Amino acid sequence: MSPIPSDPRPFRTRAALLDQRICRLICPIAAGMVGVCLTGIGLLHVVVSVKRHGSIADDLLSFDALLFLFATLSSYFALRGGSERRLHWLERIADHSFIVAMVLLTGACFIITYTVT
């Protein structure tokens, strides 16, 4: 067996690069998800105007769009530069808000499914 080559970069630099990669993934995906939420809100308003009864799903999608926007902005500002500590802090905020927003979007999808039918 050959020994595992060690990375010459210090751990902090590797962690910062990983956080930057995560932020580069979160930023465009979360921005696109804001558009998904807005599309869902628009479709729900059409359904509500036809069926004459509302649901909480459009309110959830509105809040969800704000969470995705928060994830987008925090990952964007993490990539703008500054200290590694700021990068890690903003990346965690982006990561957590993105996950919460995805869970909320899934919940809104279930509500939409049973409201529209």
PDB file of C-alpha atoms in Angstrom:
ATOM      1  CA  MET A   1       0.000   0.000   0.000  1.00  0.00           C
ATOM      2  CA  SER A   2       1.221   3.449  -0.823  1.00  0.00           C
ATOM      3  CA  PRO A   3       0.923   6.166   1.774  1.00  0.00           C
ATOM      4  CA  ILE A   4      -1.788   8.764   1.321  1.00  0.00           C
ATOM      5  CA  PRO A   5      -0.191  11.946   0.027  1.00  0.00           C
ATOM      6  CA  SER A   6      -0.710  14.830   2.357  1.00  0.00           C
ATOM      7  CA  ASP A   7      -2.074  18.090   1.133  1.00  0.00           C
ATOM      8  CA  PRO A   8       0.578  20.800   1.458  1.00  0.00           C
ATOM      9  CA  ARG A   9      -2.021  23.436   2.205  1.00  0.00           C
ATOM     10  CA  PRO A  10      -2.902  23.997   5.850  1.00  0.00           C
ATOM     11  CA  PHE A  11      -6.257  22.772   7.132  1.00  0.00           C
ATOM     12  CA  ARG A  12      -7.697  26.272   7.372  1.00  0.00           C
ATOM     13  CA  THR A  13      -7.022  26.963   3.724  1.00  0.00           C
ATOM     14  CA  ARG A  14      -8.621  23.664   2.658  1.00  0.00           C
ATOM     15  CA  ALA A  15     -11.666  24.393   4.837  1.00  0.00           C
ATOM     16  CA  ALA A  16     -11.953  27.874   3.346  1.00  0.00           C
ATOM     17  CA  LEU A  17     -11.800  26.431  -0.175  1.00  0.00           C
ATOM     18  CA  LEU A  18     -14.512  23.935   0.720  1.00  0.00           C
ATOM     19  CA  ASP A  19     -16.688  26.710   2.144  1.00  0.00           C
ATOM     20  CA  GLN A  20     -16.144  28.750  -1.021  1.00  0.00           C
ATOM     21  CA  ARG A  21     -17.211  25.798  -3.164  1.00  0.00           C
ATOM     22  CA  ILE A  22     -20.338  25.330  -1.070  1.00  0.00           C
ATOM     23  CA  CYS A  23     -21.174  29.027  -1.365  1.00  0.00           C
ATOM     24  CA  ARG A  24     -20.651  28.882  -5.128  1.00  0.00           C
ATOM     25  CA  LEU A  25     -23.197  26.069  -5.252  1.00  0.00           C
ATOM     26  CA  ILE A  26     -25.741  27.635  -2.899  1.00  0.00           C
ATOM     27  CA  CYS A  27     -25.774  31.099  -4.464  1.00  0.00           C
ATOM     28  CA  PRO A  28     -27.170  30.278  -7.944  1.00  0.00           C
ATOM     29  CA  ILE A  29     -29.369  27.412  -6.772  1.00  0.00           C
ATOM     30  CA  ALA A  30     -31.007  29.478  -4.037  1.00  0.00           C
ATOM     31  CA  ALA A  31     -31.503  32.372  -6.462  1.00  0.00           C
ATOM     32  CA  GLY A  32     -33.258  30.010  -8.863  1.00  0.00           C
ATOM     33  CA  MET A  33     -35.413  28.671  -6.059  1.00  0.00           C
ATOM     34  CA  VAL A  34     -36.689  32.202  -5.393  1.00  0.00           C
ATOM     35  CA  GLY A  35     -38.052  32.101  -8.946  1.00  0.00           C
ATOM     36  CA  VAL A  36     -39.624  28.703  -8.280  1.00  0.00           C
ATOM     37  CA  CYS A  37     -41.373  30.097  -5.203  1.00  0.00           C
ATOM     38  CA  LEU A  38     -42.640  33.126  -7.139  1.00  0.00           C
ATOM     39  CA  THR A  39     -43.958  30.867  -9.898  1.00  0.00           C
ATOM     40  CA  GLY A  40     -45.739  28.744  -7.301  1.00  0.00           C
ATOM     41  CA  ILE A  41     -47.281  31.835  -5.731  1.00  0.00           C
ATOM     42  CA  GLY A  42     -48.533  32.994  -9.119  1.00  0.00           C
ATOM     43  CA  LEU A  43     -50.052  29.619  -9.914  1.00  0.00           C
ATOM     44  CA  LEU A  44     -51.712  29.467  -6.512  1.00  0.00           C
ATOM     45  CA  HIS A  45     -53.301  32.865  -7.045  1.00  0.00           C
ATOM     46  CA  VAL A  46     -54.770  31.620 -10.322  1.00  0.00           C
ATOM     47  CA  VAL A  47     -56.174  28.526  -8.584  1.00  0.00           C
ATOM     48  CA  VAL A  48     -57.542  30.595  -5.695  1.00  0.00           C
ATOM     49  CA  SER A  49     -59.311  32.971  -8.090  1.00  0.00           C
ATOM     50  CA  VAL A  50     -60.926  30.033  -9.925  1.00  0.00           C
ATOM     51  CA  LYS A  51     -61.863  27.889  -6.917  1.00  0.00           C
ATOM     52  CA  ARG A  52     -62.674  30.797  -4.586  1.00  0.00           C
ATOM     53  CA  HIS A  53     -60.871  29.342  -1.583  1.00  0.00           C
ATOM     54  CA  GLY A  54     -57.373  30.062  -0.409  1.00  0.00           C
ATOM     55  CA  SER A  55     -54.672  28.194   1.414  1.00  0.00           C
ATOM     56  CA  ILE A  56     -51.672  28.908   3.535  1.00  0.00           C
ATOM     57  CA  ALA A  57     -49.355  27.600   0.795  1.00  0.00           C
ATOM     58  CA  ASP A  58     -48.810  30.991  -0.853  1.00  0.00           C
ATOM     59  CA  ASP A  59     -47.835  32.487   2.504  1.00  0.00           C
ATOM     60  CA  LEU A  60     -45.378  29.626   3.042  1.00  0.00           C
ATOM     61  CA  LEU A  61     -43.920  30.151  -0.424  1.00  0.00           C
ATOM     62  CA  SER A  62     -43.520  33.875   0.252  1.00  0.00           C
ATOM     63  CA  PHE A  63     -41.613  33.190   3.445  1.00  0.00           C
ATOM     64  CA  ASP A  64     -39.673  30.477   1.629  1.00  0.00           C
ATOM     65  CA  ALA A  65     -38.628  32.935  -1.084  1.00  0.00           C
ATOM     66  CA  LEU A  66     -37.251  35.201   1.637  1.00  0.00           C
ATOM     67  CA  LEU A  67     -35.253  32.308   3.119  1.00  0.00           C
ATOM     68  CA  PHE A  68     -33.809  31.461  -0.296  1.00  0.00           C
ATOM     69  CA  LEU A  69     -32.952  35.130  -0.803  1.00  0.00           C
ATOM     70  CA  PHE A  70     -31.232  35.154   2.588  1.00  0.00           C
ATOM     71  CA  ALA A  71     -29.231  32.056   1.589  1.00  0.00           C
ATOM     72  CA  THR A  72     -28.309  33.685  -1.719  1.00  0.00           C
ATOM     73  CA  LEU A  73     -27.173  36.936  -0.127  1.00  0.00           C
ATOM     74  CA  SER A  74     -25.194  35.300   2.655  1.00  0.00           C
ATOM     75  CA  SER A  75     -23.366  33.020   0.208  1.00  0.00           C
ATOM     76  CA  TYR A  76     -22.749  35.978  -2.103  1.00  0.00           C
ATOM     77  CA  PHE A  77     -21.271  38.089   0.670  1.00  0.00           C
ATOM     78  CA  ALA A  78     -19.184  35.135   1.845  1.00  0.00           C
ATOM     79  CA  LEU A  79     -17.630  35.000  -1.614  1.00  0.00           C
ATOM     80  CA  ARG A  80     -16.978  38.737  -1.732  1.00  0.00           C
ATOM     81  CA  GLY A  81     -13.920  38.397   0.421  1.00  0.00           C
ATOM     82  CA  GLY A  82     -12.894  39.194   3.909  1.00  0.00           C
ATOM     83  CA  SER A  83     -11.524  36.985   6.603  1.00  0.00           C
ATOM     84  CA  GLU A  84     -11.783  33.212   6.758  1.00  0.00           C
ATOM     85  CA  ARG A  85     -13.813  33.552   9.932  1.00  0.00           C
ATOM     86  CA  ARG A  86     -16.385  35.672   8.101  1.00  0.00           C
ATOM     87  CA  LEU A  87     -16.420  33.157   5.239  1.00  0.00           C
ATOM     88  CA  HIS A  88     -17.127  30.247   7.594  1.00  0.00           C
ATOM     89  CA  TRP A  89     -19.799  32.193   9.481  1.00  0.00           C
ATOM     90  CA  LEU A  90     -21.640  33.311   6.338  1.00  0.00           C
ATOM     91  CA  GLU A  91     -21.316  29.884   4.735  1.00  0.00           C
ATOM     92  CA  ARG A  92     -22.984  28.276   7.742  1.00  0.00           C
ATOM     93  CA  ILE A  93     -25.792  30.820   7.615  1.00  0.00           C
ATOM     94  CA  ALA A  94     -26.257  30.184   3.890  1.00  0.00           C
ATOM     95  CA  ASP A  95     -26.175  26.432   4.378  1.00  0.00           C
ATOM     96  CA  HIS A  96     -28.679  26.379   7.245  1.00  0.00           C
ATOM     97  CA  SER A  97     -31.094  28.832   5.638  1.00  0.00           C
ATOM     98  CA  PHE A  98     -30.943  26.882   2.359  1.00  0.00           C
ATOM     99  CA  ILE A  99     -31.765  23.600   4.100  1.00  0.00           C
ATOM    100  CA  VAL A 100     -34.629  25.151   6.097  1.00  0.00           C
ATOM    101  CA  ALA A 101     -35.989  26.740   2.913  1.00  0.00           C
ATOM    102  CA  MET A 102     -35.853  23.421   1.046  1.00  0.00           C
ATOM    103  CA  VAL A 103     -37.743  21.666   3.857  1.00  0.00           C
ATOM    104  CA  LEU A 104     -40.328  24.463   3.908  1.00  0.00           C
ATOM    105  CA  LEU A 105     -40.687  24.236   0.121  1.00  0.00           C
ATOM    106  CA  THR A 106     -41.346  20.517   0.415  1.00  0.00           C
ATOM    107  CA  GLY A 107     -44.016  21.192   3.030  1.00  0.00           C
ATOM    108  CA  ALA A 108     -45.592  23.831   0.798  1.00  0.00           C
ATOM    109  CA  CYS A 109     -45.637  21.300  -2.054  1.00  0.00           C
ATOM    110  CA  PHE A 110     -47.623  18.870   0.080  1.00  0.00           C
ATOM    111  CA  ILE A 111     -50.089  21.604   1.010  1.00  0.00           C
ATOM    112  CA  ILE A 112     -50.438  22.648  -2.631  1.00  0.00           C
ATOM    113  CA  THR A 113     -51.006  19.050  -3.696  1.00  0.00           C
ATOM    114  CA  TYR A 114     -53.901  18.538  -1.308  1.00  0.00           C
ATOM    115  CA  THR A 115     -55.347  22.043  -1.718  1.00  0.00           C
ATOM    116  CA  VAL A 116     -55.546  22.033  -5.499  1.00  0.00           C
ATOM    117  CA  THR A 117     -57.078  18.560  -5.826  1.00  0.00           C
TER     118      THR A 117
END
